[in-house]
């Protein structure tokens, strides 16, 4: 049941908050991808494979395909993974990480928008 709720969460969030590609700047997209990378690194370090897969799917689907954006996401992922591995402690709950990722994905252009990448 928990798995179904985790899979349905993206659909409910997408329906609740339409993306506004016209309001996006390259800086806001870079910031969202950096935050998504941090969440991804945390989920990796915590062994939350479903969250990692969802975040990567969001990035592949929504992020403009540029070197700058890819490096920002990967760098933030690595830094968060290393930080979480060093610090240890309690991991955030997977549904909470998934909610944060979905909210951040709303700050990326819709899948068909390429304007921000240029």
Short mmCIF file of N, CA and C in Angstrom, two decimals:
data_model
loop_
_atom_site.label_atom_id
_atom_site.label_comp_id
_atom_site.label_asym_id
_atom_site.label_seq_id
_atom_site.Cartn_x
_atom_site.Cartn_y
_atom_site.Cartn_z
N UNK A 1 0.82 -1.18 0.00
CA UNK A 1 0.00 0.00 0.00
C UNK A 1 0.88 1.26 0.00
N UNK A 2 1.95 1.25 0.80
CA UNK A 2 2.84 2.40 0.87
C UNK A 2 3.47 2.68 -0.49
N UNK A 3 3.84 1.61 -1.20
CA UNK A 3 4.46 1.75 -2.52
C UNK A 3 3.49 2.40 -3.50
N UNK A 4 2.23 2.02 -3.45
CA UNK A 4 1.23 2.61 -4.34
C UNK A 4 1.07 4.10 -4.04
N UNK A 5 1.02 4.44 -2.75
CA UNK A 5 0.89 5.85 -2.38
C UNK A 5 2.09 6.65 -2.86
N UNK A 6 3.28 6.08 -2.77
CA UNK A 6 4.49 6.76 -3.23
C UNK A 6 4.46 6.96 -4.74
N UNK A 7 3.92 6.00 -5.46
CA UNK A 7 3.84 6.12 -6.91
C UNK A 7 2.75 7.08 -7.36
N UNK A 8 1.67 7.20 -6.60
CA UNK A 8 0.58 8.10 -6.97
C UNK A 8 0.84 9.54 -6.55
N UNK A 9 1.72 9.75 -5.62
CA UNK A 9 2.02 11.09 -5.14
C UNK A 9 2.42 12.05 -6.27
N UNK A 10 3.27 11.65 -7.20
CA UNK A 10 3.65 12.58 -8.26
C UNK A 10 2.45 13.05 -9.09
N UNK A 11 1.53 12.16 -9.35
CA UNK A 11 0.37 12.54 -10.15
C UNK A 11 -0.49 13.56 -9.43
N UNK A 12 -0.68 13.37 -8.13
CA UNK A 12 -1.51 14.31 -7.39
C UNK A 12 -0.84 15.67 -7.28
N UNK A 13 0.46 15.69 -7.12
CA UNK A 13 1.17 16.97 -7.03
C UNK A 13 1.19 17.70 -8.37
N UNK A 14 1.35 16.96 -9.45
CA UNK A 14 1.35 17.59 -10.77
C UNK A 14 -0.01 18.19 -11.08
N UNK A 15 -1.06 17.54 -10.68
CA UNK A 15 -2.40 18.06 -10.93
C UNK A 15 -2.68 19.28 -10.06
N UNK A 16 -2.12 19.32 -8.88
CA UNK A 16 -2.40 20.41 -7.94
C UNK A 16 -1.66 21.70 -8.28
N UNK A 17 -0.47 21.60 -8.88
CA UNK A 17 0.34 22.78 -9.13
C UNK A 17 0.88 22.76 -10.56
N UNK A 18 0.22 23.46 -11.48
CA UNK A 18 0.73 23.47 -12.85
C UNK A 18 2.05 24.22 -12.95
N UNK A 19 2.93 23.72 -13.80
CA UNK A 19 4.23 24.36 -13.99
C UNK A 19 4.07 25.64 -14.80
N UNK A 20 4.91 26.61 -14.51
CA UNK A 20 4.87 27.88 -15.24
C UNK A 20 6.23 28.11 -15.86
N UNK A 21 6.41 27.62 -17.07
CA UNK A 21 7.70 27.71 -17.76
C UNK A 21 8.11 29.16 -18.00
N UNK A 22 7.15 30.05 -18.18
CA UNK A 22 7.48 31.44 -18.47
C UNK A 22 8.15 32.12 -17.27
N UNK A 23 7.92 31.63 -16.06
CA UNK A 23 8.49 32.22 -14.85
C UNK A 23 9.88 31.69 -14.53
N UNK A 24 10.38 30.77 -15.32
CA UNK A 24 11.64 30.11 -14.99
C UNK A 24 12.83 30.88 -15.54
N UNK A 25 13.85 31.00 -14.71
CA UNK A 25 15.11 31.58 -15.15
C UNK A 25 16.16 30.48 -15.08
N UNK A 26 17.25 30.63 -15.81
CA UNK A 26 18.32 29.62 -15.71
C UNK A 26 18.81 29.45 -14.28
N UNK A 27 18.85 30.53 -13.51
CA UNK A 27 19.31 30.45 -12.12
C UNK A 27 18.36 29.64 -11.26
N UNK A 28 17.04 29.82 -11.47
CA UNK A 28 16.07 29.08 -10.67
C UNK A 28 16.10 27.59 -11.03
N UNK A 29 16.32 27.28 -12.29
CA UNK A 29 16.42 25.88 -12.71
C UNK A 29 17.69 25.26 -12.11
N UNK A 30 18.80 25.99 -12.13
CA UNK A 30 20.04 25.51 -11.55
C UNK A 30 19.88 25.25 -10.05
N UNK A 31 19.21 26.15 -9.37
CA UNK A 31 18.99 25.99 -7.93
C UNK A 31 18.11 24.76 -7.65
N UNK A 32 17.05 24.58 -8.44
CA UNK A 32 16.18 23.42 -8.25
C UNK A 32 16.94 22.11 -8.50
N UNK A 33 17.78 22.09 -9.54
CA UNK A 33 18.55 20.88 -9.83
C UNK A 33 19.59 20.59 -8.75
N UNK A 34 20.16 21.64 -8.19
CA UNK A 34 21.11 21.45 -7.09
C UNK A 34 20.40 20.85 -5.87
N UNK A 35 19.23 21.36 -5.57
CA UNK A 35 18.46 20.83 -4.44
C UNK A 35 18.02 19.38 -4.71
N UNK A 36 17.61 19.11 -5.95
CA UNK A 36 17.26 17.73 -6.30
C UNK A 36 18.47 16.82 -6.16
N UNK A 37 19.65 17.30 -6.52
CA UNK A 37 20.87 16.52 -6.33
C UNK A 37 21.14 16.22 -4.87
N UNK A 38 20.90 17.20 -4.01
CA UNK A 38 21.09 16.98 -2.56
C UNK A 38 20.12 15.90 -2.06
N UNK A 39 18.88 16.00 -2.49
CA UNK A 39 17.91 14.97 -2.09
C UNK A 39 18.31 13.60 -2.62
N UNK A 40 18.79 13.57 -3.85
CA UNK A 40 19.22 12.32 -4.47
C UNK A 40 20.38 11.70 -3.70
N UNK A 41 21.36 12.51 -3.33
CA UNK A 41 22.50 12.00 -2.56
C UNK A 41 22.08 11.47 -1.20
N UNK A 42 21.15 12.16 -0.57
CA UNK A 42 20.64 11.70 0.72
C UNK A 42 19.91 10.37 0.55
N UNK A 43 19.06 10.28 -0.47
CA UNK A 43 18.33 9.04 -0.71
C UNK A 43 19.28 7.89 -1.04
N UNK A 44 20.33 8.17 -1.81
CA UNK A 44 21.33 7.14 -2.11
C UNK A 44 22.00 6.63 -0.84
N UNK A 45 22.44 7.55 -0.01
CA UNK A 45 23.13 7.18 1.22
C UNK A 45 22.21 6.43 2.18
N UNK A 46 20.92 6.69 2.09
CA UNK A 46 19.95 6.04 2.97
C UNK A 46 19.36 4.77 2.37
N UNK A 47 19.82 4.40 1.17
CA UNK A 47 19.36 3.17 0.55
C UNK A 47 17.91 3.22 0.07
N UNK A 48 17.42 4.40 -0.24
CA UNK A 48 16.03 4.57 -0.68
C UNK A 48 15.98 4.54 -2.21
N UNK A 49 16.07 3.34 -2.74
CA UNK A 49 16.20 3.14 -4.18
C UNK A 49 15.01 3.69 -4.97
N UNK A 50 13.81 3.57 -4.43
CA UNK A 50 12.63 4.06 -5.15
C UNK A 50 12.65 5.58 -5.28
N UNK A 51 13.11 6.25 -4.24
CA UNK A 51 13.21 7.71 -4.28
C UNK A 51 14.29 8.12 -5.27
N UNK A 52 15.42 7.44 -5.24
CA UNK A 52 16.50 7.73 -6.18
C UNK A 52 16.00 7.58 -7.62
N UNK A 53 15.29 6.51 -7.88
CA UNK A 53 14.77 6.27 -9.24
C UNK A 53 13.79 7.38 -9.64
N UNK A 54 12.95 7.80 -8.71
CA UNK A 54 11.97 8.85 -9.01
C UNK A 54 12.67 10.17 -9.28
N UNK A 55 13.66 10.53 -8.48
CA UNK A 55 14.38 11.79 -8.68
C UNK A 55 15.09 11.77 -10.03
N UNK A 56 15.79 10.69 -10.32
CA UNK A 56 16.48 10.61 -11.61
C UNK A 56 15.50 10.70 -12.77
N UNK A 57 14.34 10.07 -12.62
CA UNK A 57 13.31 10.15 -13.65
C UNK A 57 12.82 11.57 -13.85
N UNK A 58 12.63 12.29 -12.76
CA UNK A 58 12.21 13.69 -12.85
C UNK A 58 13.26 14.53 -13.57
N UNK A 59 14.52 14.32 -13.23
CA UNK A 59 15.59 15.09 -13.84
C UNK A 59 15.70 14.76 -15.33
N UNK A 60 15.65 13.49 -15.67
CA UNK A 60 15.73 13.10 -17.07
C UNK A 60 14.55 13.66 -17.86
N UNK A 61 13.38 13.59 -17.27
CA UNK A 61 12.18 14.04 -17.96
C UNK A 61 12.09 15.56 -18.07
N UNK A 62 12.48 16.29 -17.03
CA UNK A 62 12.17 17.71 -16.98
C UNK A 62 13.36 18.66 -17.14
N UNK A 63 14.55 18.23 -16.77
CA UNK A 63 15.68 19.17 -16.77
C UNK A 63 16.19 19.42 -18.19
N UNK A 64 16.50 20.68 -18.48
CA UNK A 64 17.13 20.97 -19.78
C UNK A 64 18.46 20.21 -19.87
N UNK A 65 18.77 19.73 -21.02
CA UNK A 65 19.96 18.88 -21.22
C UNK A 65 21.18 19.74 -21.54
N UNK A 66 21.81 20.25 -20.48
CA UNK A 66 23.03 21.02 -20.64
C UNK A 66 24.08 20.49 -19.67
N UNK A 67 25.33 20.74 -20.00
CA UNK A 67 26.43 20.31 -19.15
C UNK A 67 26.34 20.99 -17.77
N UNK A 68 26.06 22.27 -17.75
CA UNK A 68 25.99 23.02 -16.49
C UNK A 68 24.96 22.41 -15.54
N UNK A 69 23.78 22.13 -16.06
CA UNK A 69 22.72 21.57 -15.22
C UNK A 69 23.07 20.15 -14.76
N UNK A 70 23.62 19.35 -15.66
CA UNK A 70 24.00 17.98 -15.31
C UNK A 70 25.09 17.95 -14.25
N UNK A 71 26.07 18.82 -14.40
CA UNK A 71 27.16 18.87 -13.42
C UNK A 71 26.66 19.36 -12.06
N UNK A 72 25.73 20.30 -12.06
CA UNK A 72 25.18 20.80 -10.80
C UNK A 72 24.45 19.68 -10.06
N UNK A 73 23.64 18.92 -10.79
CA UNK A 73 22.91 17.81 -10.18
C UNK A 73 23.87 16.74 -9.66
N UNK A 74 24.81 16.32 -10.49
CA UNK A 74 25.74 15.26 -10.10
C UNK A 74 26.65 15.69 -8.94
N UNK A 75 27.13 16.93 -8.99
CA UNK A 75 27.99 17.42 -7.91
C UNK A 75 27.25 17.49 -6.59
N UNK A 76 26.02 17.98 -6.62
CA UNK A 76 25.22 18.06 -5.39
C UNK A 76 24.89 16.66 -4.87
N UNK A 77 24.66 15.73 -5.79
CA UNK A 77 24.39 14.34 -5.38
C UNK A 77 25.60 13.76 -4.65
N UNK A 78 26.78 13.92 -5.24
CA UNK A 78 27.99 13.38 -4.62
C UNK A 78 28.27 14.02 -3.26
N UNK A 79 28.15 15.33 -3.18
CA UNK A 79 28.42 16.02 -1.92
C UNK A 79 27.45 15.59 -0.82
N UNK A 80 26.17 15.48 -1.16
CA UNK A 80 25.18 15.08 -0.16
C UNK A 80 25.39 13.63 0.28
N UNK A 81 25.75 12.78 -0.67
CA UNK A 81 26.02 11.38 -0.34
C UNK A 81 27.18 11.28 0.65
N UNK A 82 28.27 11.97 0.33
CA UNK A 82 29.44 11.92 1.21
C UNK A 82 29.14 12.52 2.58
N UNK A 83 28.42 13.62 2.59
CA UNK A 83 28.08 14.26 3.87
C UNK A 83 27.21 13.34 4.72
N UNK A 84 26.20 12.75 4.12
CA UNK A 84 25.30 11.84 4.85
C UNK A 84 26.07 10.62 5.33
N UNK A 85 26.96 10.11 4.51
CA UNK A 85 27.75 8.93 4.89
C UNK A 85 28.66 9.24 6.07
N UNK A 86 29.25 10.42 6.09
CA UNK A 86 30.13 10.82 7.19
C UNK A 86 29.35 11.08 8.47
N UNK A 87 28.23 11.77 8.35
CA UNK A 87 27.46 12.16 9.53
C UNK A 87 26.66 11.02 10.13
N UNK A 88 26.17 10.13 9.25
CA UNK A 88 25.32 9.05 9.74
C UNK A 88 24.01 9.62 10.28
N UNK A 89 23.49 9.01 11.32
CA UNK A 89 22.26 9.48 11.91
C UNK A 89 21.03 8.90 11.23
N UNK A 90 19.91 9.42 11.64
CA UNK A 90 18.63 8.95 11.13
C UNK A 90 18.36 9.53 9.75
N UNK A 91 17.93 8.68 8.86
CA UNK A 91 17.59 9.12 7.50
C UNK A 91 16.18 9.70 7.48
N UNK A 92 15.97 10.70 6.62
CA UNK A 92 14.60 11.19 6.46
C UNK A 92 13.73 10.11 5.84
N UNK A 93 12.45 10.17 6.12
CA UNK A 93 11.50 9.19 5.57
C UNK A 93 11.42 9.33 4.05
N UNK A 94 11.31 8.20 3.37
CA UNK A 94 11.23 8.20 1.91
C UNK A 94 10.07 9.05 1.38
N UNK A 95 8.87 8.97 1.97
CA UNK A 95 7.78 9.81 1.45
C UNK A 95 8.08 11.31 1.57
N UNK A 96 8.79 11.69 2.61
CA UNK A 96 9.14 13.10 2.77
C UNK A 96 10.13 13.54 1.68
N UNK A 97 11.13 12.72 1.41
CA UNK A 97 12.07 13.04 0.33
C UNK A 97 11.36 13.09 -1.01
N UNK A 98 10.43 12.17 -1.23
CA UNK A 98 9.67 12.15 -2.49
C UNK A 98 8.83 13.41 -2.64
N UNK A 99 8.19 13.85 -1.56
CA UNK A 99 7.38 15.08 -1.61
C UNK A 99 8.26 16.29 -1.95
N UNK A 100 9.40 16.37 -1.32
CA UNK A 100 10.31 17.48 -1.60
C UNK A 100 10.78 17.45 -3.05
N UNK A 101 11.08 16.27 -3.56
CA UNK A 101 11.53 16.14 -4.95
C UNK A 101 10.44 16.57 -5.92
N UNK A 102 9.22 16.17 -5.66
CA UNK A 102 8.12 16.54 -6.54
C UNK A 102 7.91 18.06 -6.53
N UNK A 103 8.02 18.67 -5.37
CA UNK A 103 7.87 20.12 -5.28
C UNK A 103 8.98 20.83 -6.06
N UNK A 104 10.20 20.33 -5.94
CA UNK A 104 11.31 20.91 -6.69
C UNK A 104 11.17 20.72 -8.18
N UNK A 105 10.62 19.58 -8.59
CA UNK A 105 10.43 19.32 -10.02
C UNK A 105 9.47 20.33 -10.63
N UNK A 106 8.58 20.88 -9.83
CA UNK A 106 7.66 21.91 -10.33
C UNK A 106 8.41 23.18 -10.71
N UNK A 107 9.63 23.32 -10.22
CA UNK A 107 10.44 24.49 -10.54
C UNK A 107 11.28 24.28 -11.80
N UNK A 108 11.10 23.12 -12.43
CA UNK A 108 11.78 22.83 -13.69
C UNK A 108 10.80 23.05 -14.83
N UNK A 109 11.32 23.28 -16.02
CA UNK A 109 10.42 23.48 -17.14
C UNK A 109 9.62 22.21 -17.45
N UNK A 110 8.42 22.37 -18.04
CA UNK A 110 7.68 21.17 -18.45
C UNK A 110 8.51 20.35 -19.42
N UNK A 111 8.18 19.10 -19.55
CA UNK A 111 8.98 18.18 -20.39
C UNK A 111 9.17 18.69 -21.81
N UNK A 112 8.24 19.48 -22.33
CA UNK A 112 8.35 19.95 -23.73
C UNK A 112 9.05 21.28 -23.88
N UNK A 113 9.39 21.95 -22.76
CA UNK A 113 10.00 23.26 -22.83
C UNK A 113 11.52 23.18 -22.89
N UNK A 114 12.10 23.77 -23.90
CA UNK A 114 13.56 23.79 -24.04
C UNK A 114 14.11 25.20 -23.90
N UNK A 115 13.27 26.20 -23.77
CA UNK A 115 13.69 27.59 -23.82
C UNK A 115 14.70 27.94 -22.73
N UNK A 116 14.55 27.38 -21.55
CA UNK A 116 15.42 27.74 -20.44
C UNK A 116 16.84 27.23 -20.66
N UNK A 117 17.00 26.18 -21.42
CA UNK A 117 18.31 25.59 -21.67
C UNK A 117 19.20 26.48 -22.51
N UNK A 118 18.66 27.38 -23.22
CA UNK A 118 19.45 28.19 -24.15
C UNK A 118 19.91 29.47 -23.51
#
